Short mmCIF file of C-alpha atoms in Angstrom, two decimals:
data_model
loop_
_atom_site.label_atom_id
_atom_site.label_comp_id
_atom_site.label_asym_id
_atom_site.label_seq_id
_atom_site.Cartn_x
_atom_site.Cartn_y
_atom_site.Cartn_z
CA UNK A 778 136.70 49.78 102.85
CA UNK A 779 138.39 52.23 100.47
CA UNK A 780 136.56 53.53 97.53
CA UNK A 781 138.26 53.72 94.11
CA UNK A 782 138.65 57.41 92.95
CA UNK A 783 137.05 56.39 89.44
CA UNK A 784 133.47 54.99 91.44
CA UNK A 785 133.45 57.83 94.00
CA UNK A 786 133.46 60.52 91.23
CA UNK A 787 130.87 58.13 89.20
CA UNK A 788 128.58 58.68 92.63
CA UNK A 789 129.37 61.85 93.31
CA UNK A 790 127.87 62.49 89.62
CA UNK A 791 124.81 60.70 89.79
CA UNK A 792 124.00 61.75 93.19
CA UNK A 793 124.61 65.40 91.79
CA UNK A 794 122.32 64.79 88.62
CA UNK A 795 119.88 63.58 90.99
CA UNK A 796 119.87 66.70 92.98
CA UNK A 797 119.62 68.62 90.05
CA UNK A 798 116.96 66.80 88.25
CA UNK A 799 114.79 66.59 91.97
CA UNK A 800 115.15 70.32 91.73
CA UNK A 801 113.99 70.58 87.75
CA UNK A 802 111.40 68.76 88.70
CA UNK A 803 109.58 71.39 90.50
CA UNK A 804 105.89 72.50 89.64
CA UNK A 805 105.03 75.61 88.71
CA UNK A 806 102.58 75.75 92.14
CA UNK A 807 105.91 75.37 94.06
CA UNK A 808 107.41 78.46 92.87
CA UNK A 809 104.93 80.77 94.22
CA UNK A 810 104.53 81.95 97.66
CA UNK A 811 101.27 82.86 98.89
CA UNK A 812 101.10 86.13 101.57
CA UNK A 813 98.48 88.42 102.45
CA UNK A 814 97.86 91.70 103.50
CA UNK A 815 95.21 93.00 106.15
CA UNK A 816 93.77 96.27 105.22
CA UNK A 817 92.57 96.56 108.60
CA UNK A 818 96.38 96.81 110.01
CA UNK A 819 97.76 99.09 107.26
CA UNK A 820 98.48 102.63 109.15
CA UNK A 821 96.97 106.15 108.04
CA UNK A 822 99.04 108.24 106.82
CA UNK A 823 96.83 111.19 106.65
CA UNK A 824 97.26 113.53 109.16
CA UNK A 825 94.19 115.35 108.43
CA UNK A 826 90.82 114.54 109.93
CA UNK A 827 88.44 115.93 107.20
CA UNK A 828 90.84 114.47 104.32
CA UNK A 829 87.99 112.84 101.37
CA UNK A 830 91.34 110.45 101.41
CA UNK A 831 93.25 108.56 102.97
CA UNK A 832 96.66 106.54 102.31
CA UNK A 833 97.89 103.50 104.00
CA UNK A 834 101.12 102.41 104.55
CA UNK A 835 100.73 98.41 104.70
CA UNK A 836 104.15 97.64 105.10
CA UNK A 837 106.12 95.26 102.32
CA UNK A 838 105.25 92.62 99.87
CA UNK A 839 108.49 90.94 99.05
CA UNK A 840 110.69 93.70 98.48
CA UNK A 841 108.09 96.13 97.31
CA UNK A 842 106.66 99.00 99.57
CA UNK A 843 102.65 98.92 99.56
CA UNK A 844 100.57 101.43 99.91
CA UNK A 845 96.56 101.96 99.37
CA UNK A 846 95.07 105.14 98.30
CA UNK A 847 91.07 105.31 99.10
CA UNK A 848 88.61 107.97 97.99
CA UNK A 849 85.76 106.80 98.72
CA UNK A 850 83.16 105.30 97.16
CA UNK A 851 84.84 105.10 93.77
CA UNK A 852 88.90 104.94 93.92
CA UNK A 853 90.66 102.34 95.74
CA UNK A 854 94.54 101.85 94.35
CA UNK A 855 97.54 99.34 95.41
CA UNK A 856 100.47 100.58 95.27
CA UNK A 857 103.92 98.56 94.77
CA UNK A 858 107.24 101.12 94.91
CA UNK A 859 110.70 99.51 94.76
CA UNK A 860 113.56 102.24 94.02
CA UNK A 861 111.95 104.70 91.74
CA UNK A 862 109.55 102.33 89.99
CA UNK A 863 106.07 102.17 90.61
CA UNK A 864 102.88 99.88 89.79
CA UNK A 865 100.07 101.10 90.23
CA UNK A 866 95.96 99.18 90.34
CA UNK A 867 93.51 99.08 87.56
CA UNK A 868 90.05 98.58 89.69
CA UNK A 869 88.61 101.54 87.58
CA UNK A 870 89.57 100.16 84.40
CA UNK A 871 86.47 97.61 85.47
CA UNK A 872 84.28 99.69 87.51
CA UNK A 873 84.55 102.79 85.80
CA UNK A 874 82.84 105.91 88.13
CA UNK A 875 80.98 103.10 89.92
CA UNK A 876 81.07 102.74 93.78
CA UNK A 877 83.46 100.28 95.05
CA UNK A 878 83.69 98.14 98.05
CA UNK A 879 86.11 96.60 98.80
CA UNK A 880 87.45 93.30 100.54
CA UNK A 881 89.72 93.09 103.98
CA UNK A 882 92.51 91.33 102.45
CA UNK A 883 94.82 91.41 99.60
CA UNK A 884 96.24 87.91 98.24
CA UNK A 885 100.00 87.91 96.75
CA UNK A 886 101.21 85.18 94.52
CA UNK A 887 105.12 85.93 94.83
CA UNK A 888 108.22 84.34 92.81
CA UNK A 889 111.48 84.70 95.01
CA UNK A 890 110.24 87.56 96.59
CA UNK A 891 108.99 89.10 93.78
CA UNK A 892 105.34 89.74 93.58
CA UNK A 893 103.65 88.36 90.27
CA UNK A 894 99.66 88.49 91.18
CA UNK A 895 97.66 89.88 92.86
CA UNK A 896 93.93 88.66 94.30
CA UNK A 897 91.75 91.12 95.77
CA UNK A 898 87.58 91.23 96.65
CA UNK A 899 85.87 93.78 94.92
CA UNK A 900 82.22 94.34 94.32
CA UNK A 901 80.63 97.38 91.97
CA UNK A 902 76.97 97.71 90.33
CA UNK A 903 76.08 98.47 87.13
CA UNK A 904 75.19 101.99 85.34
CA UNK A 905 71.44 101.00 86.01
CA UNK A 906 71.75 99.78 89.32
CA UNK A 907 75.31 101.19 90.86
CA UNK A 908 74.23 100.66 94.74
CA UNK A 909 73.26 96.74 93.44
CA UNK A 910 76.53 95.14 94.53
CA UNK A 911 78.31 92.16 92.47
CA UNK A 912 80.94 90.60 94.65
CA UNK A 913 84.13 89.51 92.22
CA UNK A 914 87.29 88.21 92.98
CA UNK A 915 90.01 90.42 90.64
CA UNK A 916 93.11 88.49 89.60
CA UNK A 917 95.95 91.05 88.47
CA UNK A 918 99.29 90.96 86.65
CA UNK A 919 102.31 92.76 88.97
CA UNK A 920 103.98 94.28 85.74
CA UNK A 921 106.83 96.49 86.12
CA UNK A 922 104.75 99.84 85.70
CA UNK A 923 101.01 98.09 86.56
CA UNK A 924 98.60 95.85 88.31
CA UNK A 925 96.56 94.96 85.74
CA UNK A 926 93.80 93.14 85.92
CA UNK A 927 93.90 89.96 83.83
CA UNK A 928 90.24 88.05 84.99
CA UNK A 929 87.02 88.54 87.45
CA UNK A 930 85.62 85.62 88.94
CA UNK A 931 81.79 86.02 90.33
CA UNK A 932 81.30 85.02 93.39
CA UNK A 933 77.79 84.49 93.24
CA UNK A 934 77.91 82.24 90.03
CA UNK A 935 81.11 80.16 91.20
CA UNK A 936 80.38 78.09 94.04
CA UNK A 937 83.95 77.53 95.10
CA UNK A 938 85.47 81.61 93.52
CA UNK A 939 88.74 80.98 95.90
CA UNK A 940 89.59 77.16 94.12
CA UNK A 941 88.56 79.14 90.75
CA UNK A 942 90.59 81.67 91.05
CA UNK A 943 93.56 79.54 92.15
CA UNK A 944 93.18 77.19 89.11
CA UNK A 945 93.04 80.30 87.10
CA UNK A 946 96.57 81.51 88.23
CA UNK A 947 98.27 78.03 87.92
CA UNK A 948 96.48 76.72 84.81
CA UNK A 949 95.89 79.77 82.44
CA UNK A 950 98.16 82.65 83.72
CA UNK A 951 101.69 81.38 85.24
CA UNK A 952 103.31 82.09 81.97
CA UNK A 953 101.79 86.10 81.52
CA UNK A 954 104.44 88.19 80.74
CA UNK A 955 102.39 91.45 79.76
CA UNK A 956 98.92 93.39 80.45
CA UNK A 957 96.44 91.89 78.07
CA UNK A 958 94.41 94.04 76.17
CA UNK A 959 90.91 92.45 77.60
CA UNK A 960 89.91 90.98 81.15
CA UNK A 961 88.88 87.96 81.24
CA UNK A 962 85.68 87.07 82.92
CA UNK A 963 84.76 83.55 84.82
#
């Protein structure tokens, strides 16, 4: 059966628009990756015994080099170095001098490669009671030049913090563009 030229290019179209539309029809939860990083398998790269530091080379996220910088008990920062630029964390922006601790894993929300949040378990006092630990989950904003943190979720007071902080990402911060001038807190 032969096909008139004037049909085939008519399906050839439609079948076209169809791939297109199928495509435009993506959600905004099927743009972003999810990866993680293990803290426990980043690699020292302190060469010193009696360093009060130490920095970890945790391989890649996306294109990005990471590495973690830990003085302990108050400074924990992520850093994400591609070329010559650099973002840097913002955990003290919420903890202040506080002690930290802080979680095993980092969670990246990635668009084509490119990092765009970041999840991390962190828990810090208060000036009257600094030792009395309050377990959050941090959501931050991969900016060019930060990590800022955009919310906290409380563990203790959310039941499910992981779903939370998940509908957070897709339902209130997909479209962040910038650092905002307050964090949010759930």
């Amino acid at each position: 059966m032969k096909i008139p030229l004037k049909t085939l290019l008519v399906l050839v179209s439609f079948t076209s628009a169809a791939c297109n539309s199928e495509a435009d029809n993506r959600t905004p939860k099927d743009t972003l990756q999810t990866s993680y990083t293990r803290i426990d398998s980043c690699k020292e790269t302190v060469q010193n015994d009696n360093a009060a530091f130490s920095i970890l080379d945790c391989g890649k996220v996306g294109e990005h080099d990471l590495h973690i910088t830990v003085q302990s008990p108050t400074i924990f920062t992520v850093r994400l170095k591609k070329g010559s630029a650099e973002a840097m964390s913002e955990f003290e922006e919420l903890s202040g001098d506080l002690p930290l601790e802080t979680g095993p894993v980092l969670e990246w929300y990635s668009d084509n490669h490119q990092p765009r949040f970041m999840v991390f378990r962190v828990s810090w006092g208060t000036d009257d009671e600094p030792f009395q630990m309050h377990e959050r989950l941090v959501i931050s904003y991969i900016a060019k030049d930060r990590i800022c943190p955009l919310a906290t979720v409380q563990v203790k007071s959310n039941k499910n913090a992981n779903e939370k902080t998940r509908e957070l990402i897709y339902d209130k911060f997909l479209s962040t563009t910038e650092c905002p001038k307050t964090v949010l807190s759930f």
